[in-house]
mmCIF file of C-alpha atoms and ligand atoms in Angstrom:
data_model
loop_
_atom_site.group_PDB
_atom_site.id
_atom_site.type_symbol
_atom_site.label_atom_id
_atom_site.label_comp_id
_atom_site.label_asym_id
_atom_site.label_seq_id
_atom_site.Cartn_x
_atom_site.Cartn_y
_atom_site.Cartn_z
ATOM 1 C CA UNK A 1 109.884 23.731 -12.595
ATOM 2 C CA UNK A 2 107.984 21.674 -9.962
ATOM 3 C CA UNK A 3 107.075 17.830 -10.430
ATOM 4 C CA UNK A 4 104.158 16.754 -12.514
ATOM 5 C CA UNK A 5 101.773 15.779 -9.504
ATOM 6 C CA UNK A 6 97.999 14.655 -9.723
ATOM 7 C CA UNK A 7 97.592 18.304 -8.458
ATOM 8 C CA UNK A 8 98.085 19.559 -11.973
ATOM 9 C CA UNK A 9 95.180 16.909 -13.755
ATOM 10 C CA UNK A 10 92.699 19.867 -15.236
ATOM 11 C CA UNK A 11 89.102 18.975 -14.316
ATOM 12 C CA UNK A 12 87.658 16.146 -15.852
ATOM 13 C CA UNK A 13 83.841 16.573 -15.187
ATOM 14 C CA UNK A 14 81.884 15.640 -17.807
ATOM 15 C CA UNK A 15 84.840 13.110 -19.460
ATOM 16 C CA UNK A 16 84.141 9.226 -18.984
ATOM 17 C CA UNK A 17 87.258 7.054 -18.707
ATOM 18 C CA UNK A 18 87.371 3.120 -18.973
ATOM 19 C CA UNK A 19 90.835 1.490 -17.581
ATOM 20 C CA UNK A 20 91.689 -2.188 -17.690
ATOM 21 C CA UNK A 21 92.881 -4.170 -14.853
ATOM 22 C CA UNK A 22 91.658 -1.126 -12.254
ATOM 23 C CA UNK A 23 91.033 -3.393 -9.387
ATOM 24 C CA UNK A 24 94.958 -3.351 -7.886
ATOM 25 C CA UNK A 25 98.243 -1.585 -8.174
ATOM 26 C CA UNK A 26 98.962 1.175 -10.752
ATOM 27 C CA UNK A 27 95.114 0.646 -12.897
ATOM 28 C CA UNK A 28 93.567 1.502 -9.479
ATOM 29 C CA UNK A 29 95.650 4.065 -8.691
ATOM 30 C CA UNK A 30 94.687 5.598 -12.195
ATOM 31 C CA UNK A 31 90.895 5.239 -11.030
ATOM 32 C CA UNK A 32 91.332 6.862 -7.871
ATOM 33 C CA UNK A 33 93.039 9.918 -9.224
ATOM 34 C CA UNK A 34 90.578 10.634 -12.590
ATOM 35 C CA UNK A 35 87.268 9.825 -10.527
ATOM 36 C CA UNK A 36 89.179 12.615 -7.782
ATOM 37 C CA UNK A 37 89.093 14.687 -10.627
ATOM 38 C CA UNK A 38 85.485 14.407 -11.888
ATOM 39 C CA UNK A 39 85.804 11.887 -14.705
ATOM 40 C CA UNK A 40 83.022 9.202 -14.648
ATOM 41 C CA UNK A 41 85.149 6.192 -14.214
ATOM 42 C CA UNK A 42 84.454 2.305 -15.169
ATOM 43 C CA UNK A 43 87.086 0.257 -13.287
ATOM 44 C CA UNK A 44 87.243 -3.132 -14.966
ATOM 45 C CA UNK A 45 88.847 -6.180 -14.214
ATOM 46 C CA UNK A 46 88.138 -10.286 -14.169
ATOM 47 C CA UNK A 47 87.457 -10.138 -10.106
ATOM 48 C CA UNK A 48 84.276 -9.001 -9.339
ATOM 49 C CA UNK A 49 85.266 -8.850 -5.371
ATOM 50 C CA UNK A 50 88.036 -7.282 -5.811
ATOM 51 C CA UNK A 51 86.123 -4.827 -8.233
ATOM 52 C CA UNK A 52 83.757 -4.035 -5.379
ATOM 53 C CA UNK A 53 86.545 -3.342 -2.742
ATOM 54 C CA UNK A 54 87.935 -0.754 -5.454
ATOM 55 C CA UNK A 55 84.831 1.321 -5.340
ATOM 56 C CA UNK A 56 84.364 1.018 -1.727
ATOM 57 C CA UNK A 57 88.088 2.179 -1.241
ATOM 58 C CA UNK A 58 87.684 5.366 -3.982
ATOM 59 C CA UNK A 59 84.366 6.037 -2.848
ATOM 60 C CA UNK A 60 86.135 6.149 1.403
ATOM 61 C CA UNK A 61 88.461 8.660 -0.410
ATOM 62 C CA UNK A 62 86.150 10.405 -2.983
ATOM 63 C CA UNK A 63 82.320 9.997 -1.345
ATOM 64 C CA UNK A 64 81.013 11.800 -5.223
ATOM 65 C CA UNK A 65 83.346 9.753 -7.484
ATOM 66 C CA UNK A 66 81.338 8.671 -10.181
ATOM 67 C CA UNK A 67 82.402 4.910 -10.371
ATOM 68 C CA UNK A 68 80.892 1.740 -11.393
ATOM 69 C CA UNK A 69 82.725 -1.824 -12.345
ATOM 70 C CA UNK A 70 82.186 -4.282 -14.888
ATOM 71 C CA UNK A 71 83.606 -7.222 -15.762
ATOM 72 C CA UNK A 72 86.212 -7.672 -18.500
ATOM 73 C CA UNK A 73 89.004 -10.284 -19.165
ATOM 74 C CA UNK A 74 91.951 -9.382 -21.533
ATOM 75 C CA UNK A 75 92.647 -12.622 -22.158
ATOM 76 C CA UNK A 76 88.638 -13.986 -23.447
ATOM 77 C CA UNK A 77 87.918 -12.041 -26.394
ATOM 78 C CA UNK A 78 84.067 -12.871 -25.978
ATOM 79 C CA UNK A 79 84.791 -10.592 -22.635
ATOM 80 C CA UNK A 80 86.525 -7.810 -24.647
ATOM 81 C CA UNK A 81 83.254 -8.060 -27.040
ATOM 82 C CA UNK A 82 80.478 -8.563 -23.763
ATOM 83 C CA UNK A 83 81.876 -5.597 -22.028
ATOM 84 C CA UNK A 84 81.860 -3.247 -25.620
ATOM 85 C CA UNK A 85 78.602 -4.316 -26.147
ATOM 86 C CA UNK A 86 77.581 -3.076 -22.303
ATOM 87 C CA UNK A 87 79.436 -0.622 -22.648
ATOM 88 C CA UNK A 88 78.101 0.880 -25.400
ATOM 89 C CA UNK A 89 74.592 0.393 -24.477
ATOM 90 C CA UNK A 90 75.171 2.742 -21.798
ATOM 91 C CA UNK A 91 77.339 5.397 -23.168
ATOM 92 C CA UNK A 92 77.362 7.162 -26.475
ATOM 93 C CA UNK A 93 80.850 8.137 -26.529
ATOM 94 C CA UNK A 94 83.885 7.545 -24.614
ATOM 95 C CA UNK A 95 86.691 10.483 -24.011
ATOM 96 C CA UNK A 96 89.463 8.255 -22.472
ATOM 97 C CA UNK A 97 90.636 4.429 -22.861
ATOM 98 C CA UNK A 98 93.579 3.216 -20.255
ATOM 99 C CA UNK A 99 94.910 0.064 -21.364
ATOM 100 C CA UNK A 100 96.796 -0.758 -18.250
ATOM 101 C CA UNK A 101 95.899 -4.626 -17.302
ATOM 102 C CA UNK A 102 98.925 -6.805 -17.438
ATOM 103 C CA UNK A 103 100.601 -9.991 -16.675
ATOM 104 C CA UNK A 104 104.347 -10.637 -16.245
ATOM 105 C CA UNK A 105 106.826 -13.708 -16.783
ATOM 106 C CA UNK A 106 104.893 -16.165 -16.096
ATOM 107 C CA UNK A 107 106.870 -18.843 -15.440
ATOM 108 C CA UNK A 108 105.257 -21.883 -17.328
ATOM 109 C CA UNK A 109 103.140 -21.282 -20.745
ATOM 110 C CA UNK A 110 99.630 -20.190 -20.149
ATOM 111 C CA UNK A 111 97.631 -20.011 -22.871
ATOM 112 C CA UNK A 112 93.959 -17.525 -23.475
ATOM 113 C CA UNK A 113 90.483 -18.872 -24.079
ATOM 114 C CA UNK A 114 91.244 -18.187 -27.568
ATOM 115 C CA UNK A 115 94.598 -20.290 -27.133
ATOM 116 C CA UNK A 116 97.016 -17.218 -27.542
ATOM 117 C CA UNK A 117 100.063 -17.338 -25.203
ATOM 118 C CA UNK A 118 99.217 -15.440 -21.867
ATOM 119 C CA UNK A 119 101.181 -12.368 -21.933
ATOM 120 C CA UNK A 120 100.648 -11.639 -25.413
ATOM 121 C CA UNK A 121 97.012 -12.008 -25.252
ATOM 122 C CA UNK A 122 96.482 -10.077 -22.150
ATOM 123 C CA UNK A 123 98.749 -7.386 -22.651
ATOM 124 C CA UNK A 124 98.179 -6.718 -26.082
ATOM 125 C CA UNK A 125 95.795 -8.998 -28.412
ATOM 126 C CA UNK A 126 92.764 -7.859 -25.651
ATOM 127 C CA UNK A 127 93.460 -4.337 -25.485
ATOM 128 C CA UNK A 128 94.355 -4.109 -29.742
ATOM 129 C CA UNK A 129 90.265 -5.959 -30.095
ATOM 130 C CA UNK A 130 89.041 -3.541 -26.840
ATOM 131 C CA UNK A 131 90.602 -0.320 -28.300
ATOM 132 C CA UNK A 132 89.407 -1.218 -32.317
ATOM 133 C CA UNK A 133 85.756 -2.502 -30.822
ATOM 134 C CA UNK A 134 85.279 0.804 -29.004
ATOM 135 C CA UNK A 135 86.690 2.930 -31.817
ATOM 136 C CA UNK A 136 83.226 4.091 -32.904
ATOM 137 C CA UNK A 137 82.936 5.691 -28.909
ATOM 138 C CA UNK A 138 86.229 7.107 -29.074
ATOM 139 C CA UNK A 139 86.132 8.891 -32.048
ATOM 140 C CA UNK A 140 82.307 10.363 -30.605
ATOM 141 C CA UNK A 141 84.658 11.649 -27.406
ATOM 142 C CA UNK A 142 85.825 14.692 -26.505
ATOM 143 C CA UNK A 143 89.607 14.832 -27.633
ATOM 144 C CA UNK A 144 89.451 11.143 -27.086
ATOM 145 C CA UNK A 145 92.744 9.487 -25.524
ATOM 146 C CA UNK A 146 94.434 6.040 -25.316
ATOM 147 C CA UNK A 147 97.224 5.373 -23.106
ATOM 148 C CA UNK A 148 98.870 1.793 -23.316
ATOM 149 C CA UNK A 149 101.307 0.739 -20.391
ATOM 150 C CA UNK A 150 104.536 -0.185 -21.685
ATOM 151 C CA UNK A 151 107.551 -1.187 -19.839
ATOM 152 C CA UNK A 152 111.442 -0.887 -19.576
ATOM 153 C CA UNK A 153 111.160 -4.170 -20.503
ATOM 154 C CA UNK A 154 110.046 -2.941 -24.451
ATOM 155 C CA UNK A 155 114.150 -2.334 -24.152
ATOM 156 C CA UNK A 156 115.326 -5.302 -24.835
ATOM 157 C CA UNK A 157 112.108 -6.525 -26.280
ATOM 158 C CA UNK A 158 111.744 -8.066 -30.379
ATOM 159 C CA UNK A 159 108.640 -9.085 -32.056
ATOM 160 C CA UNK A 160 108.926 -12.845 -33.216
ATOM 161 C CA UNK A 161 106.727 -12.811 -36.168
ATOM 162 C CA UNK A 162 108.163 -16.829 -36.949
ATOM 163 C CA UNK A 163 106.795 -17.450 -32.989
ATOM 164 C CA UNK A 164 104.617 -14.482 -31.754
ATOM 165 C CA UNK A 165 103.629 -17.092 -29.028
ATOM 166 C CA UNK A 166 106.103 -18.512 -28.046
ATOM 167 C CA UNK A 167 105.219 -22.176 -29.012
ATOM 168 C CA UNK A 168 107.775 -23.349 -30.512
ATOM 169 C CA UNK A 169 110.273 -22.168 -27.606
ATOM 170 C CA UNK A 170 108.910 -19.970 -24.667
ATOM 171 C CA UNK A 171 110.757 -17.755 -22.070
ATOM 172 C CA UNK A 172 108.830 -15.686 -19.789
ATOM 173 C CA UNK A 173 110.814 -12.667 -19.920
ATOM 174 C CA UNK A 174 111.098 -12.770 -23.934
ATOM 175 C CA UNK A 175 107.680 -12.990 -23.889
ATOM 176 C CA UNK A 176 106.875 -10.499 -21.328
ATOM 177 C CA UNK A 177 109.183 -8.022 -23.040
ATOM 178 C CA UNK A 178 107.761 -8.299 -26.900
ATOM 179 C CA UNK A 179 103.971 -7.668 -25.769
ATOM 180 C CA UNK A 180 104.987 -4.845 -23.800
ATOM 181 C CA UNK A 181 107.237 -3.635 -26.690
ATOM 182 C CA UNK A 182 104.005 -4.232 -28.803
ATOM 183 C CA UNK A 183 102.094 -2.159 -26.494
ATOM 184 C CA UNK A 184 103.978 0.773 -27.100
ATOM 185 C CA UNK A 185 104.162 -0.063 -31.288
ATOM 186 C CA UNK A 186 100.588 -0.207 -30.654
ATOM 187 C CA UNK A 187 100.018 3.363 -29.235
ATOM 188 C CA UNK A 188 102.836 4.492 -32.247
ATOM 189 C CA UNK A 189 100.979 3.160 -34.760
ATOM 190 C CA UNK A 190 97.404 4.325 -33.763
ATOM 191 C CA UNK A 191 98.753 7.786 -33.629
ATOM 192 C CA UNK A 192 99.572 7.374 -37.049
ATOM 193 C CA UNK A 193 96.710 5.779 -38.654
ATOM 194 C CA UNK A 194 94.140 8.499 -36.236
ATOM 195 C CA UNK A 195 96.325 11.279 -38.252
ATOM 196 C CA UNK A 196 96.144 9.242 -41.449
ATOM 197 C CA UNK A 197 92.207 8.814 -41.433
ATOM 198 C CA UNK A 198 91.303 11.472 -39.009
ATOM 199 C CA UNK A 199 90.114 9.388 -36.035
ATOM 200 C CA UNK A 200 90.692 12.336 -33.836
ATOM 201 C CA UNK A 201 92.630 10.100 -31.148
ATOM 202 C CA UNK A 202 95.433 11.536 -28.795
ATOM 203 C CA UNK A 203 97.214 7.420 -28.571
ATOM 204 C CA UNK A 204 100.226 7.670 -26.565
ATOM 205 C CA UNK A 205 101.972 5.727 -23.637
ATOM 206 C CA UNK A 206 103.408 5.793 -20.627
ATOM 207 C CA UNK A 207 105.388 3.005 -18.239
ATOM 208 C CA UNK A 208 106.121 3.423 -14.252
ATOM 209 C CA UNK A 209 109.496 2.489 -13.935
ATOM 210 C CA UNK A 210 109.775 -0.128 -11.257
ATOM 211 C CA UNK A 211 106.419 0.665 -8.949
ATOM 212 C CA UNK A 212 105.396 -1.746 -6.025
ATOM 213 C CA UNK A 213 102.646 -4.099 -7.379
ATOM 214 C CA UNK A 214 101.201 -7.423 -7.188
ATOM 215 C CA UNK A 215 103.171 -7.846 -10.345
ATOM 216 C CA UNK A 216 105.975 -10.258 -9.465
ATOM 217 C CA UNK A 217 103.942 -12.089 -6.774
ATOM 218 C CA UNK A 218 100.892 -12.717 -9.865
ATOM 219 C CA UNK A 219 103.939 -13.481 -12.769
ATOM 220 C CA UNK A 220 107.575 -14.499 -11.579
ATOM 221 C CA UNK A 221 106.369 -15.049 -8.364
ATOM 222 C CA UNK A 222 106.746 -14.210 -4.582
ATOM 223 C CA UNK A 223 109.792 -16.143 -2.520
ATOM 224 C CA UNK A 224 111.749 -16.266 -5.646
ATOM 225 C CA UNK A 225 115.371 -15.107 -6.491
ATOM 226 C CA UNK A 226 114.036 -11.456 -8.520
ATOM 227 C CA UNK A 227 111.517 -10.926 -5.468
ATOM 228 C CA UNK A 228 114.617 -11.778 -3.043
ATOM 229 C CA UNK A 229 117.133 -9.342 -5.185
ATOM 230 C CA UNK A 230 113.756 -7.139 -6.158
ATOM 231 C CA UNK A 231 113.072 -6.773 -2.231
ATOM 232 C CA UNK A 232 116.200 -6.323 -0.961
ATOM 233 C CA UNK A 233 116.918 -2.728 -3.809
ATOM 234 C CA UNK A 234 113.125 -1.594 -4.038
ATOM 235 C CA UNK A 235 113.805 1.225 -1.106
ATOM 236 C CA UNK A 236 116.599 2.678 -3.311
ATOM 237 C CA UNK A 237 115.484 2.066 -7.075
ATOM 238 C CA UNK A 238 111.364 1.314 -6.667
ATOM 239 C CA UNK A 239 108.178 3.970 -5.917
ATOM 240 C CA UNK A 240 104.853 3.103 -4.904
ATOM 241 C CA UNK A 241 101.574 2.215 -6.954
ATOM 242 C CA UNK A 242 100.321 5.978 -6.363
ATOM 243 C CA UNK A 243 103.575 7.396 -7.489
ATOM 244 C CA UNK A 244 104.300 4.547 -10.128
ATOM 245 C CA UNK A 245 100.572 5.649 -11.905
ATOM 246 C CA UNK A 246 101.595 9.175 -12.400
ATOM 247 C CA UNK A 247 103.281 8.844 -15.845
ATOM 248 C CA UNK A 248 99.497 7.113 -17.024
ATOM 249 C CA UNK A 249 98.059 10.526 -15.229
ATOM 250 C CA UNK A 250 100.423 12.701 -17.197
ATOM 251 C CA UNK A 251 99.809 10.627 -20.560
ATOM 252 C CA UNK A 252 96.067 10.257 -20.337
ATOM 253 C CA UNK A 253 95.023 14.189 -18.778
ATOM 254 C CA UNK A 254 98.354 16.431 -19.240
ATOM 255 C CA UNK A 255 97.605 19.591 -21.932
ATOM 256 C CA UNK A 256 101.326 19.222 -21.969
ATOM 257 C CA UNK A 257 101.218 15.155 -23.394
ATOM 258 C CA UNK A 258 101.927 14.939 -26.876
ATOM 259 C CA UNK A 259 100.357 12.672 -29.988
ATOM 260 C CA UNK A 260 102.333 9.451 -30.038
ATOM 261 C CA UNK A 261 104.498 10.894 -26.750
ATOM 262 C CA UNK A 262 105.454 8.555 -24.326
ATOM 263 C CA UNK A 263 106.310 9.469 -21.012
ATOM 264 C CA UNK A 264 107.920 7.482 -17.730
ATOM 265 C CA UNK A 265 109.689 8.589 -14.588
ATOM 266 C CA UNK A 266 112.693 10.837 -14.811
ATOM 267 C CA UNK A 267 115.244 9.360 -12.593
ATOM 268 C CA UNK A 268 118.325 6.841 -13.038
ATOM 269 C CA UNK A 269 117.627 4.646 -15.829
ATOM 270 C CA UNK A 270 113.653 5.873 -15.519
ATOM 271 C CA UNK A 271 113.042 3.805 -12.646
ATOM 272 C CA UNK A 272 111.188 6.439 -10.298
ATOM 273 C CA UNK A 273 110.458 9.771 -9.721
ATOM 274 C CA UNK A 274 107.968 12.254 -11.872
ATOM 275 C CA UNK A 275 106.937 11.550 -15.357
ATOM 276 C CA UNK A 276 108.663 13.254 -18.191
ATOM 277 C CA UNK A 277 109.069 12.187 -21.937
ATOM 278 C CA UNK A 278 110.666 8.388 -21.879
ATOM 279 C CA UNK A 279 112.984 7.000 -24.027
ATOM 280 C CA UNK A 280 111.654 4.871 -26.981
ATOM 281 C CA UNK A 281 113.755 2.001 -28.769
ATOM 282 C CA UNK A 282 114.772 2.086 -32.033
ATOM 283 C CA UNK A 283 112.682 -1.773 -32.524
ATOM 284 C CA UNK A 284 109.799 0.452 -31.303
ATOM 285 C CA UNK A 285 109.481 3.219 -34.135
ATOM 286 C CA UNK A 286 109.950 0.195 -36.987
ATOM 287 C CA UNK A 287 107.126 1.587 -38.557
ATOM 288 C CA UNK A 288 106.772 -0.967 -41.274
ATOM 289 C CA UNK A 289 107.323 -4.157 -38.500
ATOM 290 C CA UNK A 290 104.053 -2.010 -36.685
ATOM 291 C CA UNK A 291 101.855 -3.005 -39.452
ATOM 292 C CA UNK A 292 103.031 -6.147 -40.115
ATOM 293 C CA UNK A 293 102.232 -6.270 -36.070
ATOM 294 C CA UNK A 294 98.998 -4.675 -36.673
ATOM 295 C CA UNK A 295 98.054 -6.863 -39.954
ATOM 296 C CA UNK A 296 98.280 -10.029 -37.825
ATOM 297 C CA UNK A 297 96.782 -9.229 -34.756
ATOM 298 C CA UNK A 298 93.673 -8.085 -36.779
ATOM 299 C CA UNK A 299 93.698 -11.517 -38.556
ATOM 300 C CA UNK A 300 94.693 -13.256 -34.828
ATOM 301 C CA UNK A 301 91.233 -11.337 -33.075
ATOM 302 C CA UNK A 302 89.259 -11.001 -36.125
ATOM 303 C CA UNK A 303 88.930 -7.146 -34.797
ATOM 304 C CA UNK A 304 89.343 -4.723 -37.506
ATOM 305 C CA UNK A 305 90.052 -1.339 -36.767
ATOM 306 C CA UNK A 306 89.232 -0.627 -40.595
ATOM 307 C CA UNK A 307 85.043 -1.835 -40.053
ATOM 308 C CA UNK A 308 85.059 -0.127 -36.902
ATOM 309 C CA UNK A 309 86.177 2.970 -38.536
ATOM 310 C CA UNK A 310 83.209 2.411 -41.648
ATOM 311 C CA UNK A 311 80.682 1.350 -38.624
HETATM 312 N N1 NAP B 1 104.759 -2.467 -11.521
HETATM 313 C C1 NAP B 1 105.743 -2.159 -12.360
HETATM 314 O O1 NAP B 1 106.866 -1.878 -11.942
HETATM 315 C C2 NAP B 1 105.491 -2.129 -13.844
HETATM 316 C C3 NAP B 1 106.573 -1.816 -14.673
HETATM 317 C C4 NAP B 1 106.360 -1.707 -16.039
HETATM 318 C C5 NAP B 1 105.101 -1.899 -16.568
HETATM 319 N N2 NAP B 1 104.079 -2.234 -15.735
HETATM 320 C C6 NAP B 1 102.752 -2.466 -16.357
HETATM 321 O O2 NAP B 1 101.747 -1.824 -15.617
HETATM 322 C C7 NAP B 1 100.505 -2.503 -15.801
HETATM 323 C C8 NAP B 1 99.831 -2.682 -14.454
HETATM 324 O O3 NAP B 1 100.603 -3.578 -13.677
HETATM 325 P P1 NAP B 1 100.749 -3.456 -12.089
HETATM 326 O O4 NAP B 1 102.175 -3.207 -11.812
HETATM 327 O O5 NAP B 1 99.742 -2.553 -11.537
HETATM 328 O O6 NAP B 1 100.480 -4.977 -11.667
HETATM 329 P P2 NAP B 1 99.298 -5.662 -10.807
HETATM 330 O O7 NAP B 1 99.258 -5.051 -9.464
HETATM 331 O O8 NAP B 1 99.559 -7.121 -10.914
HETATM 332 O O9 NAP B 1 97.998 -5.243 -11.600
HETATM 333 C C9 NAP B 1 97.701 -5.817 -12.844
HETATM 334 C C10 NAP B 1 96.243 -5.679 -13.090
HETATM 335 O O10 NAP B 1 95.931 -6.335 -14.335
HETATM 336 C C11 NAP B 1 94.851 -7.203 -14.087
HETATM 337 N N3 NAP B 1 94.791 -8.320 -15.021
HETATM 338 C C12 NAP B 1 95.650 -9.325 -15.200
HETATM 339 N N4 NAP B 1 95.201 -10.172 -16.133
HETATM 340 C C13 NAP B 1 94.000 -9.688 -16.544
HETATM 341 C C14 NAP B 1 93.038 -10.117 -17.466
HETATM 342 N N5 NAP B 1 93.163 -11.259 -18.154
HETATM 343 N N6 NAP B 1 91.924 -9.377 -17.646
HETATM 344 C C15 NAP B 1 91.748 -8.238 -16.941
HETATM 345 N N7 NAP B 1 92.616 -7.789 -16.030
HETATM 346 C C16 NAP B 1 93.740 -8.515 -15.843
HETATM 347 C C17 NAP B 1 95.027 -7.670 -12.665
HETATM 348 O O11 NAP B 1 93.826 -8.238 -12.177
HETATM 349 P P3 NAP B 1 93.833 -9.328 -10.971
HETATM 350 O O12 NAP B 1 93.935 -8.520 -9.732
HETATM 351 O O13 NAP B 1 92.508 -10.006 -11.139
HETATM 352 O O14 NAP B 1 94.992 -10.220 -11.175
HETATM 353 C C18 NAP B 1 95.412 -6.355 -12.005
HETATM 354 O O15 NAP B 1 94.266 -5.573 -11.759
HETATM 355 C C19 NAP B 1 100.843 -3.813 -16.510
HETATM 356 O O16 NAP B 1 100.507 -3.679 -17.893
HETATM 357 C C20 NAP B 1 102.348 -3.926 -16.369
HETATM 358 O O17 NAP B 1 102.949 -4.630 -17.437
HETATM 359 C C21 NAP B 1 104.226 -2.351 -14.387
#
């Protein structure tokens, strides 16, 4: 069997994708290949410059991509709710969500405009109020899809309902690892509930394995000791942005993805190489800690999937 390349994404003409956090690294990469492939695409992101140089640079490679950018920050929930709002003044339905945007160990507690630890409210408490808000679109779509990025890092990941952010005691890595296991609880979840109340959603997920980014420079940081050790292995056990965005591609356009699949890259401990199905934690199919998980971050964003679904 050949490798799952963007040479097998079916024609998306007539679809309209939105992806967080499509200004750099894998989210652009994501943009590049759907608007290639017809989809009307809204890049988003919190840098309007760099949202600019991401059309210019997909519209050098793809003069007819159908692109536009608009503003929206995962970690103000008035964005999350400004950009819906836009949003849905200009569209009546929406076929595929990407909820890609992401920070990563950041060394010193950072908290949201709504005062929720960093990670957790970027990673997941923006994309759980973006993906409930434009529910309504979604479910108007044509076999509507939402991909969330997860992570190897969901592996050794836990969700600390007694400190969900990290203010009693924070760690960078503990709290990088239980939003982006809660990212993939997420997708797990809305697969179920879409079944249960016939939303209509496709809600899987998908992680790179260890793709060149700005990640580490924006979280951990550049010059320390895991970009030192990070720099001196990524020829043997990294892959670029492109190839690093292909398990997204697969997830969010492949007839073969599945309902609640998730899918990374196939080689040594799924750190590069094509997508195939990826390996989900035991912590990660806790069905009844997912809506606990999803109870509380409808109470924490005041978003409720439930409304949305009445609306
Ligand atoms: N690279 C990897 O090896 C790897 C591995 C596992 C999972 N992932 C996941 O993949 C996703 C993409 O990461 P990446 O590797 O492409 O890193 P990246 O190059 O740092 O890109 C992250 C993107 O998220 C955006 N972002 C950060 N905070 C945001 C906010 N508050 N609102 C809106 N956008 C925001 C960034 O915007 P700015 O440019 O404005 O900062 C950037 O566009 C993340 O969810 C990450 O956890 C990556």
């Amino acid at each position: 069997m050949t490798d799952w390349s963007t040479a097998a994404i079916p024609p998306l003409n007539g679809k309209t994708a939105v992806i967080t956090g499509a200004t750099g690294g894998l989210g652009y990469e994501t943009a590049l290949a759907l608007a290639g492939a017809g989809a009307e695409v809204v890049v988003t992101g919190r840098n309007e410059a760099k949202g600019r140089h991401a059309l210019e640079m997909i519209r050098g490679e793809f003069p007819k991509a159908r692109i536009t950018y608009e503003n929206l920050d995962l970690a103000k929930l008035a964005s999350v709710a400004d950009f819906v709002t836009r949003f849905a003044a200009a569209h009546a339905s929406l076929d595929l969500l990407v909820n890609n945007a992401g920070v990563m160990a950041l060394p010193e507690r950072q908290v949201t405009a709504d005062g929720f630890e960093m990670q957790f409210g970027t990673n997941y408490l923006g994309h759980y109020a973006l993906t409930a808000r434009l529910l309504k679109l979604l479910r108007r779509g044509d076999k509507p899809r939402v991909v969330n990025l997860s992570s190897l890092a969901h592996r050794p990941g836990a969700i600390d309902f007694g400190d969900l952010q990290g203010a009693r005691s924070y760690n960078p890595w503990k709290a990088y690892c239980q939003s982006k296991l809660a990212m993939l609880m997420f997708a797990l979840e809305l697969q179920r509930r879409s079944d249960l109340a016939g939303w209509g959603l496709m809600s899987n997920a998908a992680h790179p394995g260890y793709a060149r980014t700005d990640l580490i420079p924006n979280g951990p940081g550049a010059g320390g000791l895991l970009w030192q050790v990070s720099k001196a292995l990524q020829p043997l056990i990294s892959q670029s942005a492109a190839e690093g965005g292909l398990p997204t591609l697969f997830a969010a356009t492949s007839p073969e993805a599945k309902p609640g699949g998730y899918y990374g890259p196939n080689w040594f401990y799924e750190l590069k190489g094509p997508p195939v199905p990826a390996k989900i934690m035991p912590q990660a199919k806790d069905a009844v800690a997912a809506v606990r998980l999803w109870d509380v971050s409808a109470t924490l964003t005041g978003v409720s999937f439930d409304q949305a679904a009445a609306a």
